[in-house]
């Protein structure tokens, strides 16, 4: 399941339910030599090849009517995990702004208004009103939430980033150093950070 040193196996996002920020990396795909073995299968088709393994945002298309966007980096994806990418090389800041926005009640509510089922198909996501106003606070909070979620899921055996170590060492929260922080404490602070993101997005859109 792990990505080996020869670059043969890579993690693949393939749906999995509702989860925000990071996680659900349960699968790996043999992608050695640019997916040569996959191409060898009769009638095989590699879709969105230019965006595979690129940095972006992915989400589970059907997740209980809630948008759960996750940071995507160095991973493959399929139709069950539609993904978004920046057209221009603007760094991670714009992606993090968008990630924070997508993981709010505002975006989920608007998507439910547009969608005719529980599926949040890419066309609906593309029609979401997206403010081009960049917010360093929003990007920083989204980055922190992603890092916190990665730490929390690193204790789950099905996750790609699973580690056997117990406890969290050297965890930085807004510049402050936390040592041996419990997962319950991280989850509580994560919830507070998400509340701050909700307020920021509401202010940007004048809600």
mmCIF file of C-alpha atoms in Angstrom:
data_model
loop_
_atom_site.group_PDB
_atom_site.id
_atom_site.type_symbol
_atom_site.label_atom_id
_atom_site.label_comp_id
_atom_site.label_asym_id
_atom_site.label_seq_id
_atom_site.Cartn_x
_atom_site.Cartn_y
_atom_site.Cartn_z
ATOM 1 C CA UNK A 1 0.000 0.000 0.000
ATOM 2 C CA UNK A 2 2.901 2.350 0.634
ATOM 3 C CA UNK A 3 4.670 4.343 -2.053
ATOM 4 C CA UNK A 4 7.989 2.582 -2.579
ATOM 5 C CA UNK A 5 11.372 4.164 -3.236
ATOM 6 C CA UNK A 6 11.280 3.355 -6.963
ATOM 7 C CA UNK A 7 8.195 5.474 -7.548
ATOM 8 C CA UNK A 8 6.041 2.546 -8.540
ATOM 9 C CA UNK A 9 3.065 2.949 -6.202
ATOM 10 C CA UNK A 10 1.273 6.242 -5.631
ATOM 11 C CA UNK A 11 -1.663 7.071 -3.421
ATOM 12 C CA UNK A 12 -4.995 7.554 -5.160
ATOM 13 C CA UNK A 13 -8.008 9.561 -3.994
ATOM 14 C CA UNK A 14 -11.130 7.526 -4.624
ATOM 15 C CA UNK A 15 -14.042 8.980 -2.703
ATOM 16 C CA UNK A 16 -14.654 7.410 0.678
ATOM 17 C CA UNK A 17 -17.209 9.588 2.439
ATOM 18 C CA UNK A 18 -17.326 12.968 4.120
ATOM 19 C CA UNK A 19 -14.039 14.315 5.455
ATOM 20 C CA UNK A 20 -12.469 17.764 5.389
ATOM 21 C CA UNK A 21 -8.905 19.042 5.007
ATOM 22 C CA UNK A 22 -6.983 15.762 4.620
ATOM 23 C CA UNK A 23 -7.361 12.003 4.646
ATOM 24 C CA UNK A 24 -9.257 9.190 2.922
ATOM 25 C CA UNK A 25 -6.002 8.208 1.203
ATOM 26 C CA UNK A 26 -6.749 4.500 1.434
ATOM 27 C CA UNK A 27 -5.689 3.317 -2.000
ATOM 28 C CA UNK A 28 -2.535 3.077 -4.074
ATOM 29 C CA UNK A 29 -2.173 2.640 -7.815
ATOM 30 C CA UNK A 30 0.771 1.233 -9.721
ATOM 31 C CA UNK A 31 1.911 4.245 -11.720
ATOM 32 C CA UNK A 32 5.454 3.228 -12.610
ATOM 33 C CA UNK A 33 6.742 4.514 -15.950
ATOM 34 C CA UNK A 34 3.858 6.946 -16.200
ATOM 35 C CA UNK A 35 1.149 4.339 -15.772
ATOM 36 C CA UNK A 36 2.531 2.020 -18.468
ATOM 37 C CA UNK A 37 0.908 -1.099 -17.015
ATOM 38 C CA UNK A 38 -2.471 0.592 -16.788
ATOM 39 C CA UNK A 39 -2.206 1.643 -20.425
ATOM 40 C CA UNK A 40 -1.460 -1.961 -21.380
ATOM 41 C CA UNK A 41 -4.964 -3.076 -20.390
ATOM 42 C CA UNK A 42 -7.319 -3.369 -23.372
ATOM 43 C CA UNK A 43 -9.576 -0.306 -23.821
ATOM 44 C CA UNK A 44 -7.956 1.459 -20.863
ATOM 45 C CA UNK A 45 -8.227 5.257 -20.744
ATOM 46 C CA UNK A 46 -6.145 7.590 -18.583
ATOM 47 C CA UNK A 47 -8.269 10.650 -17.912
ATOM 48 C CA UNK A 48 -7.028 14.094 -16.844
ATOM 49 C CA UNK A 49 -3.470 12.885 -17.213
ATOM 50 C CA UNK A 50 -1.912 16.362 -17.134
ATOM 51 C CA UNK A 51 -3.357 16.975 -13.659
ATOM 52 C CA UNK A 52 -2.479 13.638 -12.079
ATOM 53 C CA UNK A 53 0.085 14.000 -9.255
ATOM 54 C CA UNK A 54 -0.359 17.797 -9.287
ATOM 55 C CA UNK A 55 -1.130 19.967 -6.266
ATOM 56 C CA UNK A 56 -4.797 20.819 -5.957
ATOM 57 C CA UNK A 57 -8.009 20.165 -4.042
ATOM 58 C CA UNK A 58 -10.128 17.041 -4.119
ATOM 59 C CA UNK A 59 -13.486 16.120 -2.612
ATOM 60 C CA UNK A 60 -15.851 13.182 -2.391
ATOM 61 C CA UNK A 61 -18.628 13.696 -4.934
ATOM 62 C CA UNK A 62 -21.294 12.042 -2.759
ATOM 63 C CA UNK A 63 -20.817 12.771 0.938
ATOM 64 C CA UNK A 64 -24.155 13.105 2.730
ATOM 65 C CA UNK A 65 -24.897 16.420 1.062
ATOM 66 C CA UNK A 66 -21.900 18.146 2.636
ATOM 67 C CA UNK A 67 -18.808 19.487 0.926
ATOM 68 C CA UNK A 68 -15.641 17.969 2.346
ATOM 69 C CA UNK A 69 -12.665 19.361 0.427
ATOM 70 C CA UNK A 70 -9.163 18.026 1.028
ATOM 71 C CA UNK A 71 -5.688 19.177 0.025
ATOM 72 C CA UNK A 72 -4.306 17.037 -2.808
ATOM 73 C CA UNK A 73 -0.569 16.691 -3.341
ATOM 74 C CA UNK A 74 1.402 14.022 -5.173
ATOM 75 C CA UNK A 75 -1.686 11.870 -5.604
ATOM 76 C CA UNK A 76 -3.752 10.343 -8.367
ATOM 77 C CA UNK A 77 -7.535 10.785 -8.445
ATOM 78 C CA UNK A 78 -10.563 9.380 -10.247
ATOM 79 C CA UNK A 79 -14.164 10.351 -10.982
ATOM 80 C CA UNK A 80 -15.296 9.587 -7.422
ATOM 81 C CA UNK A 81 -12.937 12.294 -6.164
ATOM 82 C CA UNK A 82 -13.260 15.247 -8.563
ATOM 83 C CA UNK A 83 -10.336 17.634 -8.190
ATOM 84 C CA UNK A 84 -9.643 21.334 -8.707
ATOM 85 C CA UNK A 85 -6.398 22.956 -9.851
ATOM 86 C CA UNK A 86 -5.136 26.481 -10.437
ATOM 87 C CA UNK A 87 -4.835 27.385 -14.127
ATOM 88 C CA UNK A 88 -1.876 29.655 -13.427
ATOM 89 C CA UNK A 89 1.048 29.015 -11.102
ATOM 90 C CA UNK A 90 -0.060 31.254 -8.235
ATOM 91 C CA UNK A 91 1.386 29.151 -5.428
ATOM 92 C CA UNK A 92 -0.573 27.455 -2.682
ATOM 93 C CA UNK A 93 -2.172 30.609 -1.269
ATOM 94 C CA UNK A 94 -5.074 30.720 -3.725
ATOM 95 C CA UNK A 95 -5.665 26.990 -3.338
ATOM 96 C CA UNK A 96 -5.767 27.364 0.440
ATOM 97 C CA UNK A 97 -8.225 30.261 0.159
ATOM 98 C CA UNK A 98 -10.465 28.073 -1.971
ATOM 99 C CA UNK A 99 -10.020 25.098 0.357
ATOM 100 C CA UNK A 100 -11.128 27.175 3.324
ATOM 101 C CA UNK A 101 -14.140 28.503 1.429
ATOM 102 C CA UNK A 102 -15.268 25.065 0.237
ATOM 103 C CA UNK A 103 -15.170 23.665 3.775
ATOM 104 C CA UNK A 104 -17.767 26.086 5.112
ATOM 105 C CA UNK A 105 -21.490 25.732 5.688
ATOM 106 C CA UNK A 106 -21.941 28.504 3.123
ATOM 107 C CA UNK A 107 -20.589 26.448 0.220
ATOM 108 C CA UNK A 108 -22.470 23.305 1.298
ATOM 109 C CA UNK A 109 -25.725 25.261 1.521
ATOM 110 C CA UNK A 110 -25.256 26.800 -1.930
ATOM 111 C CA UNK A 111 -24.380 23.424 -3.441
ATOM 112 C CA UNK A 112 -27.490 21.831 -1.962
ATOM 113 C CA UNK A 113 -29.559 24.612 -3.548
ATOM 114 C CA UNK A 114 -28.125 23.820 -6.980
ATOM 115 C CA UNK A 115 -27.725 20.044 -6.861
ATOM 116 C CA UNK A 116 -30.679 17.846 -7.731
ATOM 117 C CA UNK A 117 -29.314 14.940 -5.691
ATOM 118 C CA UNK A 118 -26.713 14.289 -2.998
ATOM 119 C CA UNK A 119 -23.968 14.296 -5.654
ATOM 120 C CA UNK A 120 -21.883 17.457 -5.858
ATOM 121 C CA UNK A 121 -20.835 17.102 -9.465
ATOM 122 C CA UNK A 122 -18.013 19.305 -10.809
ATOM 123 C CA UNK A 123 -20.440 21.488 -12.744
ATOM 124 C CA UNK A 124 -22.164 22.558 -9.537
ATOM 125 C CA UNK A 125 -18.860 23.311 -7.822
ATOM 126 C CA UNK A 126 -17.747 25.403 -10.809
ATOM 127 C CA UNK A 127 -20.908 27.501 -10.452
ATOM 128 C CA UNK A 128 -20.229 28.436 -6.832
ATOM 129 C CA UNK A 129 -19.681 32.194 -6.380
ATOM 130 C CA UNK A 130 -15.978 32.524 -5.702
ATOM 131 C CA UNK A 131 -14.516 35.815 -4.519
ATOM 132 C CA UNK A 132 -11.090 36.625 -5.947
ATOM 133 C CA UNK A 133 -10.297 38.572 -2.789
ATOM 134 C CA UNK A 134 -7.218 36.940 -1.277
ATOM 135 C CA UNK A 135 -7.146 36.594 2.492
ATOM 136 C CA UNK A 136 -3.911 35.663 4.227
ATOM 137 C CA UNK A 137 -5.908 34.853 7.378
ATOM 138 C CA UNK A 138 -8.122 32.430 5.459
ATOM 139 C CA UNK A 139 -5.145 30.762 3.770
ATOM 140 C CA UNK A 140 -3.229 30.449 7.051
ATOM 141 C CA UNK A 141 -6.215 28.973 8.867
ATOM 142 C CA UNK A 142 -6.837 26.496 6.048
ATOM 143 C CA UNK A 143 -3.185 25.460 6.130
ATOM 144 C CA UNK A 144 -3.313 25.006 9.903
ATOM 145 C CA UNK A 145 -6.517 22.960 9.694
ATOM 146 C CA UNK A 146 -4.949 20.736 7.049
ATOM 147 C CA UNK A 147 -1.833 20.173 9.165
ATOM 148 C CA UNK A 148 -3.913 19.427 12.254
ATOM 149 C CA UNK A 149 -6.088 16.963 10.362
ATOM 150 C CA UNK A 150 -3.015 15.214 8.974
ATOM 151 C CA UNK A 151 -1.761 14.703 12.519
ATOM 152 C CA UNK A 152 -5.093 13.335 13.673
ATOM 153 C CA UNK A 153 -5.447 10.851 10.831
ATOM 154 C CA UNK A 154 -1.836 9.703 11.105
ATOM 155 C CA UNK A 155 -3.042 7.422 13.921
ATOM 156 C CA UNK A 156 -5.604 5.685 11.703
ATOM 157 C CA UNK A 157 -4.250 2.448 10.287
ATOM 158 C CA UNK A 158 -6.080 2.703 6.963
ATOM 159 C CA UNK A 159 -4.576 6.075 6.144
ATOM 160 C CA UNK A 160 -1.629 6.467 3.784
ATOM 161 C CA UNK A 161 0.195 8.610 6.368
ATOM 162 C CA UNK A 162 -0.303 6.157 9.252
ATOM 163 C CA UNK A 163 2.496 6.148 11.815
ATOM 164 C CA UNK A 164 2.955 3.880 14.812
ATOM 165 C CA UNK A 165 4.231 6.657 17.064
ATOM 166 C CA UNK A 166 2.007 7.722 19.955
ATOM 167 C CA UNK A 167 1.406 11.307 20.996
ATOM 168 C CA UNK A 168 2.265 14.384 18.992
ATOM 169 C CA UNK A 169 5.672 15.961 19.293
ATOM 170 C CA UNK A 170 6.425 19.535 18.308
ATOM 171 C CA UNK A 171 3.085 20.707 17.016
ATOM 172 C CA UNK A 172 2.953 24.381 16.065
ATOM 173 C CA UNK A 173 -0.289 26.299 16.496
ATOM 174 C CA UNK A 174 -0.202 29.874 15.193
ATOM 175 C CA UNK A 175 3.468 30.183 16.148
ATOM 176 C CA UNK A 176 3.130 28.648 19.622
ATOM 177 C CA UNK A 177 4.808 25.334 20.345
ATOM 178 C CA UNK A 178 2.738 22.523 21.822
ATOM 179 C CA UNK A 179 4.450 19.375 23.065
ATOM 180 C CA UNK A 180 2.738 15.979 23.626
ATOM 181 C CA UNK A 181 -0.643 17.425 22.706
ATOM 182 C CA UNK A 182 -3.477 14.944 22.911
ATOM 183 C CA UNK A 183 -5.613 14.223 19.870
ATOM 184 C CA UNK A 184 -8.653 15.500 21.783
ATOM 185 C CA UNK A 185 -6.953 18.849 22.304
ATOM 186 C CA UNK A 186 -5.985 19.134 18.642
ATOM 187 C CA UNK A 187 -9.550 18.279 17.594
ATOM 188 C CA UNK A 188 -10.943 20.975 19.890
ATOM 189 C CA UNK A 189 -8.584 23.647 18.511
ATOM 190 C CA UNK A 190 -9.369 22.472 14.970
ATOM 191 C CA UNK A 191 -13.053 23.050 15.641
ATOM 192 C CA UNK A 192 -12.296 26.596 16.826
ATOM 193 C CA UNK A 193 -10.200 27.290 13.718
ATOM 194 C CA UNK A 194 -13.053 26.081 11.525
ATOM 195 C CA UNK A 195 -15.389 28.497 13.295
ATOM 196 C CA UNK A 196 -12.973 31.337 12.500
ATOM 197 C CA UNK A 197 -12.995 30.320 8.838
ATOM 198 C CA UNK A 198 -16.798 30.386 8.834
ATOM 199 C CA UNK A 199 -16.734 33.962 10.141
ATOM 200 C CA UNK A 200 -14.069 35.078 7.649
ATOM 201 C CA UNK A 201 -15.978 33.703 4.663
ATOM 202 C CA UNK A 202 -19.214 35.266 5.922
ATOM 203 C CA UNK A 203 -17.456 38.646 6.177
ATOM 204 C CA UNK A 204 -15.926 38.357 2.681
ATOM 205 C CA UNK A 205 -19.325 37.663 1.150
ATOM 206 C CA UNK A 206 -21.207 40.080 3.359
ATOM 207 C CA UNK A 207 -23.472 37.396 4.774
#
